[in-house]
PDB file of C-alpha atoms and ligand atoms in Angstrom:
ATOM      1  CA  MET Z   1      47.805 -51.756  46.624  1.00 88.00           C
ATOM      2  CA  LYS Z   2      44.240 -52.459  47.288  1.00 96.00           C
ATOM      3  CA  LYS Z   3      42.842 -53.116  50.908  1.00 98.00           C
ATOM      4  CA  ILE Z   4      41.481 -56.840  51.428  1.00 98.00           C
ATOM      5  CA  LEU Z   5      39.322 -57.827  54.089  1.00 98.00           C
ATOM      6  CA  VAL Z   6      39.365 -61.468  55.279  1.00 98.00           C
ATOM      7  CA  ILE Z   7      36.108 -62.714  57.225  1.00 98.00           C
ATOM      8  CA  GLY Z   8      36.503 -66.044  58.575  1.00 98.00           C
ATOM      9  CA  SER Z   9      37.375 -68.605  60.879  1.00 98.00           C
ATOM     10  CA  MET Z  10      40.360 -68.894  63.181  1.00 98.00           C
ATOM     11  CA  ASN Z  11      41.372 -72.269  64.708  1.00 98.00           C
ATOM     12  CA  MET Z  12      44.226 -73.897  66.785  1.00 98.00           C
ATOM     13  CA  ASP Z  13      45.441 -76.754  65.184  1.00 98.00           C
ATOM     14  CA  PHE Z  14      46.307 -80.205  67.165  1.00 98.00           C
ATOM     15  CA  VAL Z  15      48.229 -81.623  64.575  1.00 98.00           C
ATOM     16  CA  ALA Z  16      49.321 -85.220  64.657  1.00 97.00           C
ATOM     17  CA  ALA Z  17      52.001 -87.207  62.662  1.00 97.00           C
ATOM     18  CA  VAL Z  18      50.142 -90.471  62.038  1.00 97.00           C
ATOM     19  CA  PRO Z  19      51.396 -93.314  59.756  1.00 96.00           C
ATOM     20  CA  HIS Z  20      48.202 -93.010  57.424  1.00 97.00           C
ATOM     21  CA  LEU Z  21      44.882 -91.681  57.508  1.00 95.00           C
ATOM     22  CA  PRO Z  22      42.668 -93.832  59.945  1.00 91.00           C
ATOM     23  CA  ALA Z  23      40.163 -96.433  58.785  1.00 93.00           C
ATOM     24  CA  LEU Z  24      36.635 -96.666  59.512  1.00 94.00           C
ATOM     25  CA  GLY Z  25      36.965 -98.129  63.426  1.00 95.00           C
ATOM     26  CA  GLU Z  26      40.537 -97.829  62.948  1.00 95.00           C
ATOM     27  CA  THR Z  27      42.655 -96.820  66.522  1.00 95.00           C
ATOM     28  CA  MET Z  28      46.134 -96.140  65.738  1.00 94.00           C
ATOM     29  CA  LEU Z  29      49.312 -94.460  67.423  1.00 96.00           C
ATOM     30  CA  ALA Z  30      50.282 -90.930  66.332  1.00 96.00           C
ATOM     31  CA  GLN Z  31      54.283 -90.210  66.538  1.00 96.00           C
ATOM     32  CA  SER Z  32      53.719 -86.707  67.740  1.00 97.00           C
ATOM     33  CA  LEU Z  33      51.395 -83.736  68.297  1.00 97.00           C
ATOM     34  CA  ASP Z  34      52.190 -79.914  67.586  1.00 97.00           C
ATOM     35  CA  LEU Z  35      50.104 -76.784  68.355  1.00 98.00           C
ATOM     36  CA  VAL Z  36      49.968 -74.383  65.542  1.00 98.00           C
ATOM     37  CA  PRO Z  37      47.856 -71.487  64.415  1.00 98.00           C
ATOM     38  CA  GLY Z  38      45.386 -72.368  62.065  1.00 98.00           C
ATOM     39  CA  GLY Z  39      41.667 -71.915  60.259  1.00 98.00           C
ATOM     40  CA  LYS Z  40      41.215 -71.106  56.817  1.00 98.00           C
ATOM     41  CA  GLY Z  41      40.381 -67.560  57.149  1.00 98.00           C
ATOM     42  CA  ALA Z  42      43.052 -66.875  59.489  1.00 98.00           C
ATOM     43  CA  ASN Z  43      45.577 -68.684  57.243  1.00 98.00           C
ATOM     44  CA  GLN Z  44      44.438 -66.375  54.116  1.00 98.00           C
ATOM     45  CA  ALA Z  45      45.037 -63.242  56.187  1.00 98.00           C
ATOM     46  CA  CYS Z  46      48.293 -64.418  57.806  1.00 98.00           C
ATOM     47  CA  ALA Z  47      49.648 -65.391  53.828  1.00 98.00           C
ATOM     48  CA  ILE Z  48      48.102 -62.045  52.500  1.00 98.00           C
ATOM     49  CA  GLY Z  49      50.413 -60.017  55.108  1.00 98.00           C
ATOM     50  CA  ARG Z  50      53.354 -62.037  54.520  1.00 98.00           C
ATOM     51  CA  LEU Z  51      52.885 -61.489  50.883  1.00 98.00           C
ATOM     52  CA  GLY Z  52      52.766 -57.875  51.582  1.00 98.00           C
ATOM     53  CA  GLY Z  53      48.974 -57.551  51.659  1.00 98.00           C
ATOM     54  CA  HIS Z  54      46.843 -54.419  52.853  1.00 98.00           C
ATOM     55  CA  VAL Z  55      44.754 -56.812  55.132  1.00 98.00           C
ATOM     56  CA  ALA Z  56      42.342 -56.888  57.979  1.00 98.00           C
ATOM     57  CA  MET Z  57      40.779 -59.891  59.812  1.00 98.00           C
ATOM     58  CA  LEU Z  58      37.220 -60.299  60.815  1.00 98.00           C
ATOM     59  CA  GLY Z  59      36.764 -63.526  63.157  1.00 98.00           C
ATOM     60  CA  CYS Z  60      35.970 -64.534  66.844  1.00 98.00           C
ATOM     61  CA  VAL Z  61      38.187 -66.121  69.180  1.00 98.00           C
ATOM     62  CA  GLY Z  62      37.449 -67.330  72.993  1.00 98.00           C
ATOM     63  CA  ALA Z  63      39.271 -65.302  75.529  1.00 97.00           C
ATOM     64  CA  ASP Z  64      41.628 -67.807  76.117  1.00 98.00           C
ATOM     65  CA  THR Z  65      45.303 -68.493  75.559  1.00 98.00           C
ATOM     66  CA  TYR Z  66      44.799 -70.185  71.962  1.00 98.00           C
ATOM     67  CA  GLY Z  67      42.792 -67.128  70.981  1.00 98.00           C
ATOM     68  CA  GLU Z  68      45.612 -64.689  72.095  1.00 98.00           C
ATOM     69  CA  THR Z  69      48.311 -66.848  70.170  1.00 98.00           C
ATOM     70  CA  LEU Z  70      46.324 -66.612  66.988  1.00 98.00           C
ATOM     71  CA  CYS Z  71      45.602 -62.880  67.141  1.00 98.00           C
ATOM     72  CA  ALA Z  72      49.453 -62.059  68.053  1.00 98.00           C
ATOM     73  CA  ASN Z  73      50.934 -64.800  65.011  1.00 98.00           C
ATOM     74  CA  LEU Z  74      48.448 -62.691  62.534  1.00 98.00           C
ATOM     75  CA  ALA Z  75      49.491 -59.053  64.240  1.00 98.00           C
ATOM     76  CA  GLY Z  76      53.133 -60.651  63.701  1.00 98.00           C
ATOM     77  CA  ALA Z  77      52.258 -61.263  59.868  1.00 98.00           C
ATOM     78  CA  GLY Z  78      50.804 -57.820  59.233  1.00 98.00           C
ATOM     79  CA  VAL Z  79      47.229 -58.302  59.700  1.00 98.00           C
ATOM     80  CA  ASP Z  80      44.976 -55.802  61.294  1.00 98.00           C
ATOM     81  CA  VAL Z  81      43.348 -57.831  64.100  1.00 98.00           C
ATOM     82  CA  SER Z  82      42.250 -54.909  66.160  1.00 98.00           C
ATOM     83  CA  HIS Z  83      38.294 -55.899  65.190  1.00 98.00           C
ATOM     84  CA  VAL Z  84      38.757 -59.518  65.855  1.00 98.00           C
ATOM     85  CA  CYS Z  85      35.746 -60.450  68.602  1.00 98.00           C
ATOM     86  CA  ARG Z  86      37.018 -62.099  71.900  1.00 97.00           C
ATOM     87  CA  LYS Z  87      33.929 -64.059  72.964  1.00 96.00           C
ATOM     88  CA  GLU Z  88      33.843 -64.663  76.769  1.00 95.00           C
ATOM     89  CA  GLN Z  89      30.969 -67.698  76.622  1.00 93.00           C
ATOM     90  CA  ALA Z  90      33.069 -69.537  73.789  1.00 97.00           C
ATOM     91  CA  SER Z  91      36.377 -71.334  73.577  1.00 98.00           C
ATOM     92  CA  THR Z  92      38.658 -70.554  70.684  1.00 98.00           C
ATOM     93  CA  SER Z  93      37.705 -73.144  67.528  1.00 98.00           C
ATOM     94  CA  ILE Z  94      40.371 -76.009  67.283  1.00 98.00           C
ATOM     95  CA  ALA Z  95      41.252 -78.391  64.197  1.00 98.00           C
ATOM     96  CA  VAL Z  96      42.152 -81.833  64.997  1.00 97.00           C
ATOM     97  CA  ILE Z  97      44.440 -82.827  61.890  1.00 97.00           C
ATOM     98  CA  GLY Z  98      46.223 -86.181  60.719  1.00 96.00           C
ATOM     99  CA  VAL Z  99      49.055 -85.780  58.607  1.00 96.00           C
ATOM    100  CA  THR Z 100      50.925 -88.764  57.047  1.00 96.00           C
ATOM    101  CA  PRO Z 101      54.208 -89.299  55.538  1.00 95.00           C
ATOM    102  CA  GLN Z 102      53.415 -88.244  52.106  1.00 93.00           C
ATOM    103  CA  GLY Z 103      51.904 -85.170  53.180  1.00 92.00           C
ATOM    104  CA  ASP Z 104      48.263 -86.225  53.269  1.00 92.00           C
ATOM    105  CA  ASN Z 105      45.812 -84.976  55.969  1.00 93.00           C
ATOM    106  CA  SER Z 106      42.325 -85.125  56.971  1.00 93.00           C
ATOM    107  CA  ILE Z 107      40.750 -82.674  59.691  1.00 94.00           C
ATOM    108  CA  LEU Z 108      37.677 -82.236  61.906  1.00 95.00           C
ATOM    109  CA  VAL Z 109      37.083 -78.824  62.810  1.00 96.00           C
ATOM    110  CA  LEU Z 110      35.381 -78.142  66.437  1.00 96.00           C
ATOM    111  CA  PRO Z 111      33.568 -74.970  65.358  1.00 93.00           C
ATOM    112  CA  GLY Z 112      33.612 -72.972  68.976  1.00 97.00           C
ATOM    113  CA  ALA Z 113      33.903 -68.996  68.666  1.00 98.00           C
ATOM    114  CA  ASN Z 114      33.865 -69.339  65.213  1.00 98.00           C
ATOM    115  CA  SER Z 115      30.181 -69.821  65.602  1.00 97.00           C
ATOM    116  CA  GLY Z 116      30.239 -66.403  66.808  1.00 97.00           C
ATOM    117  CA  VAL Z 117      30.822 -64.685  63.348  1.00 98.00           C
ATOM    118  CA  ASP Z 118      27.509 -64.078  62.680  1.00 98.00           C
ATOM    119  CA  PRO Z 119      25.829 -61.586  60.544  1.00 98.00           C
ATOM    120  CA  ALA Z 120      25.205 -59.121  63.501  1.00 98.00           C
ATOM    121  CA  TYR Z 121      28.626 -59.211  64.024  1.00 98.00           C
ATOM    122  CA  ILE Z 122      29.428 -58.143  60.232  1.00 98.00           C
ATOM    123  CA  GLN Z 123      26.715 -55.574  60.693  1.00 98.00           C
ATOM    124  CA  ALA Z 124      28.737 -53.787  63.435  1.00 98.00           C
ATOM    125  CA  HIS Z 125      31.708 -53.966  61.113  1.00 98.00           C
ATOM    126  CA  LEU Z 126      30.238 -52.638  57.946  1.00 98.00           C
ATOM    127  CA  ASP Z 127      32.648 -49.440  58.013  1.00 98.00           C
ATOM    128  CA  LEU Z 128      35.473 -51.984  57.170  1.00 98.00           C
ATOM    129  CA  LEU Z 129      33.640 -53.719  54.324  1.00 97.00           C
ATOM    130  CA  GLU Z 130      33.114 -50.187  52.948  1.00 98.00           C
ATOM    131  CA  GLU Z 131      36.726 -49.176  53.421  1.00 97.00           C
ATOM    132  CA  CYS Z 132      38.028 -52.310  51.720  1.00 98.00           C
ATOM    133  CA  ASP Z 133      38.355 -53.180  47.847  1.00 98.00           C
ATOM    134  CA  MET Z 134      38.065 -56.864  48.185  1.00 98.00           C
ATOM    135  CA  VAL Z 135      36.297 -59.504  50.878  1.00 98.00           C
ATOM    136  CA  VAL Z 136      37.721 -62.765  50.755  1.00 98.00           C
ATOM    137  CA  LEU Z 137      35.278 -65.161  52.311  1.00 98.00           C
ATOM    138  CA  GLN Z 138      35.598 -69.320  53.150  1.00 98.00           C
ATOM    139  CA  LEU Z 139      32.877 -71.664  54.371  1.00 98.00           C
ATOM    140  CA  GLU Z 140      34.178 -72.377  58.173  1.00 98.00           C
ATOM    141  CA  ILE Z 141      31.972 -69.824  59.205  1.00 98.00           C
ATOM    142  CA  PRO Z 142      28.077 -69.732  59.406  1.00 98.00           C
ATOM    143  CA  LEU Z 143      26.819 -69.772  55.776  1.00 98.00           C
ATOM    144  CA  PRO Z 144      23.973 -66.982  56.699  1.00 98.00           C
ATOM    145  CA  THR Z 145      27.305 -64.561  57.735  1.00 98.00           C
ATOM    146  CA  VAL Z 146      28.951 -65.406  54.201  1.00 98.00           C
ATOM    147  CA  ILE Z 147      25.361 -64.737  52.416  1.00 98.00           C
ATOM    148  CA  TYR Z 148      25.123 -61.665  54.253  1.00 98.00           C
ATOM    149  CA  ALA Z 149      29.058 -60.472  54.011  1.00 98.00           C
ATOM    150  CA  ALA Z 150      28.890 -61.233  50.036  1.00 98.00           C
ATOM    151  CA  ARG Z 151      25.498 -59.498  49.455  1.00 98.00           C
ATOM    152  CA  GLU Z 152      26.783 -56.290  51.787  1.00 98.00           C
ATOM    153  CA  ALA Z 153      30.186 -56.420  49.495  1.00 98.00           C
ATOM    154  CA  LYS Z 154      28.582 -56.726  46.300  1.00 98.00           C
ATOM    155  CA  ARG Z 155      26.000 -54.056  47.128  1.00 97.00           C
ATOM    156  CA  ARG Z 156      28.781 -51.651  47.904  1.00 98.00           C
ATOM    157  CA  GLY Z 157      30.610 -52.804  44.735  1.00 98.00           C
ATOM    158  CA  LYS Z 158      33.649 -54.655  46.269  1.00 98.00           C
ATOM    159  CA  MET Z 159      35.450 -57.525  44.284  1.00 98.00           C
ATOM    160  CA  VAL Z 160      34.084 -60.758  46.244  1.00 98.00           C
ATOM    161  CA  VAL Z 161      36.204 -63.792  46.482  1.00 98.00           C
ATOM    162  CA  LEU Z 162      35.046 -67.496  47.754  1.00 98.00           C
ATOM    163  CA  ASP Z 163      37.074 -70.218  48.592  1.00 98.00           C
ATOM    164  CA  PRO Z 164      34.391 -72.960  48.925  1.00 98.00           C
ATOM    165  CA  ALA Z 165      35.820 -74.741  51.613  1.00 97.00           C
ATOM    166  CA  PRO Z 166      34.682 -77.203  53.528  1.00 96.00           C
ATOM    167  CA  ALA Z 167      31.916 -77.447  50.275  1.00 97.00           C
ATOM    168  CA  VAL Z 168      28.938 -78.190  50.825  1.00 95.00           C
ATOM    169  CA  PRO Z 169      26.062 -78.894  48.049  1.00 94.00           C
ATOM    170  CA  ASP Z 170      23.450 -76.585  47.290  1.00 90.00           C
ATOM    171  CA  LEU Z 171      24.904 -73.317  48.302  1.00 96.00           C
ATOM    172  CA  PRO Z 172      22.232 -70.905  47.585  1.00 96.00           C
ATOM    173  CA  GLU Z 173      22.146 -68.657  43.859  1.00 96.00           C
ATOM    174  CA  GLU Z 174      22.054 -65.611  45.913  1.00 97.00           C
ATOM    175  CA  LEU Z 175      25.657 -66.326  47.247  1.00 98.00           C
ATOM    176  CA  TYR Z 176      26.812 -67.310  43.763  1.00 98.00           C
ATOM    177  CA  SER Z 177      25.164 -64.252  42.280  1.00 98.00           C
ATOM    178  CA  CYS Z 178      27.484 -61.898  44.714  1.00 98.00           C
ATOM    179  CA  VAL Z 179      30.666 -63.880  43.985  1.00 98.00           C
ATOM    180  CA  ASP Z 180      33.571 -62.471  41.764  1.00 98.00           C
ATOM    181  CA  LEU Z 181      35.979 -65.106  41.585  1.00 98.00           C
ATOM    182  CA  ILE Z 182      35.182 -68.821  43.189  1.00 98.00           C
ATOM    183  CA  LYS Z 183      38.268 -70.892  43.481  1.00 98.00           C
ATOM    184  CA  PRO Z 184      37.318 -74.588  44.382  1.00 98.00           C
ATOM    185  CA  ASN Z 185      39.934 -77.703  44.225  1.00 97.00           C
ATOM    186  CA  GLU Z 186      38.203 -80.797  42.540  1.00 96.00           C
ATOM    187  CA  THR Z 187      37.099 -82.434  45.239  1.00 96.00           C
ATOM    188  CA  GLU Z 188      34.698 -78.901  46.074  1.00 97.00           C
ATOM    189  CA  LEU Z 189      34.144 -78.371  42.269  1.00 97.00           C
ATOM    190  CA  SER Z 190      32.282 -82.150  42.547  1.00 97.00           C
ATOM    191  CA  ILE Z 191      30.559 -81.143  45.612  1.00 97.00           C
ATOM    192  CA  LEU Z 192      29.309 -77.975  44.745  1.00 97.00           C
ATOM    193  CA  THR Z 193      28.521 -79.453  41.127  1.00 96.00           C
ATOM    194  CA  GLY Z 194      26.995 -82.386  42.422  1.00 95.00           C
ATOM    195  CA  ARG Z 195      28.985 -84.394  39.501  1.00 92.00           C
ATOM    196  CA  PRO Z 196      32.186 -86.170  40.042  1.00 91.00           C
ATOM    197  CA  TYR Z 197      35.176 -85.015  38.954  1.00 91.00           C
ATOM    198  CA  ARG Z 198      36.476 -85.707  35.346  1.00 90.00           C
ATOM    199  CA  PRO Z 199      39.051 -83.606  33.852  1.00 89.00           C
ATOM    200  CA  LYS Z 200      37.555 -83.948  30.394  1.00 90.00           C
ATOM    201  CA  TYR Z 201      34.179 -82.069  32.447  1.00 92.00           C
ATOM    202  CA  LEU Z 202      36.449 -79.103  33.726  1.00 95.00           C
ATOM    203  CA  ARG Z 203      34.828 -76.862  31.593  1.00 96.00           C
ATOM    204  CA  GLU Z 204      31.297 -77.888  31.935  1.00 96.00           C
ATOM    205  CA  SER Z 205      31.786 -77.745  35.480  1.00 97.00           C
ATOM    206  CA  ALA Z 206      32.880 -74.375  35.981  1.00 97.00           C
ATOM    207  CA  GLN Z 207      29.919 -73.237  33.731  1.00 97.00           C
ATOM    208  CA  ALA Z 208      27.885 -75.402  35.798  1.00 97.00           C
ATOM    209  CA  LEU Z 209      28.931 -72.572  38.730  1.00 97.00           C
ATOM    210  CA  GLN Z 210      28.693 -69.719  36.020  1.00 98.00           C
ATOM    211  CA  ALA Z 211      25.234 -70.842  35.290  1.00 97.00           C
ATOM    212  CA  LYS Z 212      24.478 -70.252  38.772  1.00 96.00           C
ATOM    213  CA  GLY Z 213      26.163 -66.773  38.611  1.00 97.00           C
ATOM    214  CA  VAL Z 214      30.023 -66.885  39.824  1.00 98.00           C
ATOM    215  CA  LYS Z 215      31.839 -64.748  37.369  1.00 98.00           C
ATOM    216  CA  ASN Z 216      35.068 -66.451  36.953  1.00 98.00           C
ATOM    217  CA  VAL Z 217      35.830 -70.035  38.077  1.00 98.00           C
ATOM    218  CA  LEU Z 218      39.593 -71.282  39.236  1.00 98.00           C
ATOM    219  CA  VAL Z 219      39.879 -74.934  40.113  1.00 98.00           C
ATOM    220  CA  THR Z 220      43.099 -75.947  41.798  1.00 97.00           C
ATOM    221  CA  LEU Z 221      44.164 -79.627  40.428  1.00 95.00           C
ATOM    222  CA  GLY Z 222      47.344 -80.188  42.999  1.00 90.00           C
ATOM    223  CA  GLY Z 223      50.329 -81.413  41.535  1.00 87.00           C
ATOM    224  CA  ASP Z 224      48.186 -81.159  38.243  1.00 90.00           C
ATOM    225  CA  GLY Z 225      48.140 -77.365  38.085  1.00 93.00           C
ATOM    226  CA  SER Z 226      44.695 -75.212  37.819  1.00 96.00           C
ATOM    227  CA  TYR Z 227      41.970 -74.245  35.528  1.00 96.00           C
ATOM    228  CA  LEU Z 228      40.454 -71.177  34.714  1.00 97.00           C
ATOM    229  CA  LEU Z 229      37.277 -70.072  32.963  1.00 97.00           C
ATOM    230  CA  LYS Z 230      37.028 -66.402  33.012  1.00 97.00           C
ATOM    231  CA  GLU Z 231      33.698 -64.228  32.698  1.00 97.00           C
ATOM    232  CA  ASN Z 232      33.998 -63.836  29.069  1.00 96.00           C
ATOM    233  CA  GLY Z 233      33.978 -67.481  28.458  1.00 96.00           C
ATOM    234  CA  MET Z 234      37.787 -67.650  27.921  1.00 96.00           C
ATOM    235  CA  GLU Z 235      39.692 -70.474  29.324  1.00 95.00           C
ATOM    236  CA  LYS Z 236      43.471 -70.998  30.558  1.00 93.00           C
ATOM    237  CA  ARG Z 237      44.897 -74.550  31.657  1.00 92.00           C
ATOM    238  CA  LEU Z 238      47.999 -73.861  33.751  1.00 89.00           C
ATOM    239  CA  TYR Z 239      50.618 -76.682  34.656  1.00 87.00           C
ATOM    240  CA  ALA Z 240      52.789 -76.840  37.946  1.00 78.00           C
ATOM    241  CA  ASN Z 241      56.352 -75.838  36.295  1.00 69.00           C
ATOM    242  CA  GLN Z 242      58.590 -77.041  39.201  1.00 76.00           C
ATOM    243  CA  ALA Z 243      58.751 -80.239  41.054  1.00 80.00           C
ATOM    244  CA  VAL Z 244      58.052 -79.759  44.733  1.00 86.00           C
ATOM    245  CA  ASN Z 245      58.833 -82.045  47.910  1.00 91.00           C
ATOM    246  CA  VAL Z 246      55.707 -82.394  49.460  1.00 93.00           C
ATOM    247  CA  VAL Z 247      55.651 -82.792  53.062  1.00 95.00           C
ATOM    248  CA  ASP Z 248      52.357 -81.440  53.997  1.00 95.00           C
ATOM    249  CA  THR Z 249      49.343 -79.893  52.061  1.00 95.00           C
ATOM    250  CA  THR Z 250      47.959 -78.639  55.229  1.00 97.00           C
ATOM    251  CA  ALA Z 251      46.683 -74.891  54.006  1.00 97.00           C
ATOM    252  CA  ALA Z 252      48.080 -75.063  50.685  1.00 96.00           C
ATOM    253  CA  GLY Z 253      44.282 -74.097  49.325  1.00 97.00           C
ATOM    254  CA  ASP Z 254      45.100 -71.059  51.979  1.00 98.00           C
ATOM    255  CA  GLY Z 255      48.176 -70.140  50.693  1.00 98.00           C
ATOM    256  CA  TYR Z 256      47.031 -70.214  46.920  1.00 98.00           C
ATOM    257  CA  MET Z 257      44.206 -68.183  47.716  1.00 98.00           C
ATOM    258  CA  ALA Z 258      46.131 -65.238  49.572  1.00 98.00           C
ATOM    259  CA  GLY Z 259      48.408 -65.414  46.609  1.00 98.00           C
ATOM    260  CA  LEU Z 260      45.811 -64.978  43.888  1.00 98.00           C
ATOM    261  CA  CYS Z 261      44.440 -61.851  46.212  1.00 98.00           C
ATOM    262  CA  VAL Z 262      47.631 -60.206  46.937  1.00 98.00           C
ATOM    263  CA  GLY Z 263      48.387 -60.307  42.957  1.00 98.00           C
ATOM    264  CA  LEU Z 264      44.738 -59.002  41.846  1.00 98.00           C
ATOM    265  CA  ALA Z 265      45.115 -56.174  44.603  1.00 97.00           C
ATOM    266  CA  GLN Z 266      48.463 -55.474  43.200  1.00 97.00           C
ATOM    267  CA  GLY Z 267      46.583 -54.983  39.766  1.00 97.00           C
ATOM    268  CA  GLN Z 268      47.852 -58.324  37.942  1.00 97.00           C
ATOM    269  CA  SER Z 269      45.478 -59.913  35.709  1.00 95.00           C
ATOM    270  CA  LEU Z 270      43.879 -63.198  36.948  1.00 95.00           C
ATOM    271  CA  ASP Z 271      46.108 -64.923  34.931  1.00 92.00           C
ATOM    272  CA  GLU Z 272      49.266 -63.544  36.203  1.00 94.00           C
ATOM    273  CA  ALA Z 273      47.594 -63.694  39.955  1.00 96.00           C
ATOM    274  CA  THR Z 274      47.465 -67.277  39.474  1.00 95.00           C
ATOM    275  CA  GLU Z 275      51.209 -67.629  39.119  1.00 94.00           C
ATOM    276  CA  LEU Z 276      52.003 -66.281  42.295  1.00 95.00           C
ATOM    277  CA  ALA Z 277      49.081 -68.168  44.041  1.00 97.00           C
ATOM    278  CA  ALA Z 278      50.661 -71.401  42.725  1.00 95.00           C
ATOM    279  CA  ALA Z 279      54.130 -70.182  43.890  1.00 95.00           C
ATOM    280  CA  VAL Z 280      53.099 -69.664  47.052  1.00 97.00           C
ATOM    281  CA  SER Z 281      51.279 -72.721  47.417  1.00 96.00           C
ATOM    282  CA  SER Z 282      54.457 -74.814  46.347  1.00 95.00           C
ATOM    283  CA  LEU Z 283      55.901 -73.228  49.440  1.00 96.00           C
ATOM    284  CA  VAL Z 284      53.301 -74.124  51.440  1.00 97.00           C
ATOM    285  CA  VAL Z 285      53.188 -77.903  50.588  1.00 96.00           C
ATOM    286  CA  SER Z 286      57.201 -77.914  51.189  1.00 96.00           C
ATOM    287  CA  ARG Z 287      56.761 -77.083  55.338  1.00 97.00           C
ATOM    288  CA  ARG Z 288      54.886 -78.245  58.183  1.00 97.00           C
ATOM    289  CA  GLY Z 289      51.688 -76.786  59.177  1.00 97.00           C
ATOM    290  CA  ALA Z 290      49.121 -74.194  58.353  1.00 98.00           C
ATOM    291  CA  GLN Z 291      50.438 -70.475  59.618  1.00 98.00           C
ATOM    292  CA  THR Z 292      54.139 -72.045  60.093  1.00 98.00           C
ATOM    293  CA  SER Z 293      54.582 -72.945  56.484  1.00 98.00           C
ATOM    294  CA  ILE Z 294      53.534 -69.632  55.104  1.00 98.00           C
ATOM    295  CA  PRO Z 295      56.327 -67.977  52.962  1.00 98.00           C
ATOM    296  CA  THR Z 296      57.006 -64.024  52.963  1.00 98.00           C
ATOM    297  CA  LEU Z 297      57.128 -62.210  49.529  1.00 97.00           C
ATOM    298  CA  LYS Z 298      60.598 -62.209  49.718  1.00 97.00           C
ATOM    299  CA  GLU Z 299      60.907 -66.235  49.979  1.00 97.00           C
ATOM    300  CA  VAL Z 300      58.465 -66.311  47.062  1.00 97.00           C
ATOM    301  CA  LEU Z 301      60.193 -64.171  45.024  1.00 95.00           C
ATOM    302  CA  GLU Z 302      63.721 -66.116  45.697  1.00 95.00           C
ATOM    303  CA  ALA Z 303      61.944 -69.389  45.209  1.00 94.00           C
ATOM    304  CA  GLN Z 304      60.810 -68.476  41.678  1.00 92.00           C
ATOM    305  CA  ALA Z 305      64.290 -67.104  40.715  1.00 92.00           C
ATOM    306  CA  GLY Z 306      65.564 -70.493  41.966  1.00 90.00           C
ATOM    307  CA  TRP Z 307      63.107 -72.502  39.561  1.00 89.00           C
ATOM    308  CA  ARG Z 308      63.820 -70.207  36.566  1.00 86.00           C
ATOM    309  CA  ASN Z 309      67.791 -70.430  36.797  1.00 86.00           C
ATOM    310  CA  SER Z 310      67.335 -74.572  37.245  1.00 84.00           C
ATOM    311  CA  LYS Z 311      65.780 -74.570  33.900  1.00 75.00           C
ATOM    312  CA  LYS Z 312      68.191 -72.503  32.159  1.00 73.00           C
TER     313      LYS Z 312
HETATM  314  O1  LIG V   1      43.060 -75.115  55.178  1.00 91.60           O
HETATM  315  C1  LIG V   1      43.615 -75.500  56.631  1.00 91.60           C
HETATM  316  C2  LIG V   1      42.849 -75.169  57.659  1.00 91.60           C
HETATM  317  O2  LIG V   1      41.675 -76.025  57.590  1.00 91.60           O
HETATM  318  C3  LIG V   1      43.824 -75.875  58.695  1.00 91.60           C
HETATM  319  O3  LIG V   1      44.783 -74.342  59.343  1.00 91.60           O
HETATM  320  C4  LIG V   1      42.526 -76.050  59.843  1.00 91.60           C
HETATM  321  O4  LIG V   1      42.037 -75.069  61.170  1.00 91.60           O
HETATM  322  C5  LIG V   1      41.279 -75.983  58.654  1.00 91.60           C
HETATM  323  O5  LIG V   1      40.609 -75.110  59.149  1.00 91.60           O
END
């Protein structure tokens, strides 16, 4: 099993159950509030750990109880958190999430200690970068850090996987050129390319990212599956092959990303790894919360067997 290094955000999620997502200027009453370990980076590390991956996390929390809870939860999932930085001068980052009865959400992130994931912190841990085989990045930490980490990883011949979330337009080509695999959803694809998402233009949009220097592009399409455009120009459209009872889509992309990375770390092809990714994501959306919704490998294998049997 190859070694995976996740560099990213660690948030305590404040999750409010709301009747619908608030409209502009609307005040509404929430039905409940839960505190759940989250953050895109931490969710991906947690899921890689629960899926049996060999994973270490680089991120920052505050020297507070939320930070302790986040580290303990990751450690419990098998993630090496010994290099996570605990900042005395900052509070653990918080995400405020509204989730509707249909499972849709809206998320606000207060960066807090995530801002401490700066290039100097990565520079102090280049030994970890050296030791790993794959570096997993998202965009919830400062962009200069993502660019620096991607560049240093590429220089060392590591596989660089980028989840461009939350997406921002005009990512520099310097970053794209270091990325082996990028995994936007359809909204992120539209932000990255500056063109509205249209299913019939998926190939053109993915090619636009390849023109910026990315090797492989995998676009997730929610209940409609995914679209893969490989470095060699081969494309593959995958369709969701089982009906899922969606209760909360939070961390669906993170679970997908983790399944993908674990599959690749086990030596699977990109095509095979997307199947594991889709299975993980299907289970995540059927449960509530971020890290509370992430399955173990055993649960994923059992679910896949159940889905196969139900088709016979
Ligand atoms: O991807 C889901 C995550 O986005 C949540 O856990 C929240 O913390 C935000 O980072």
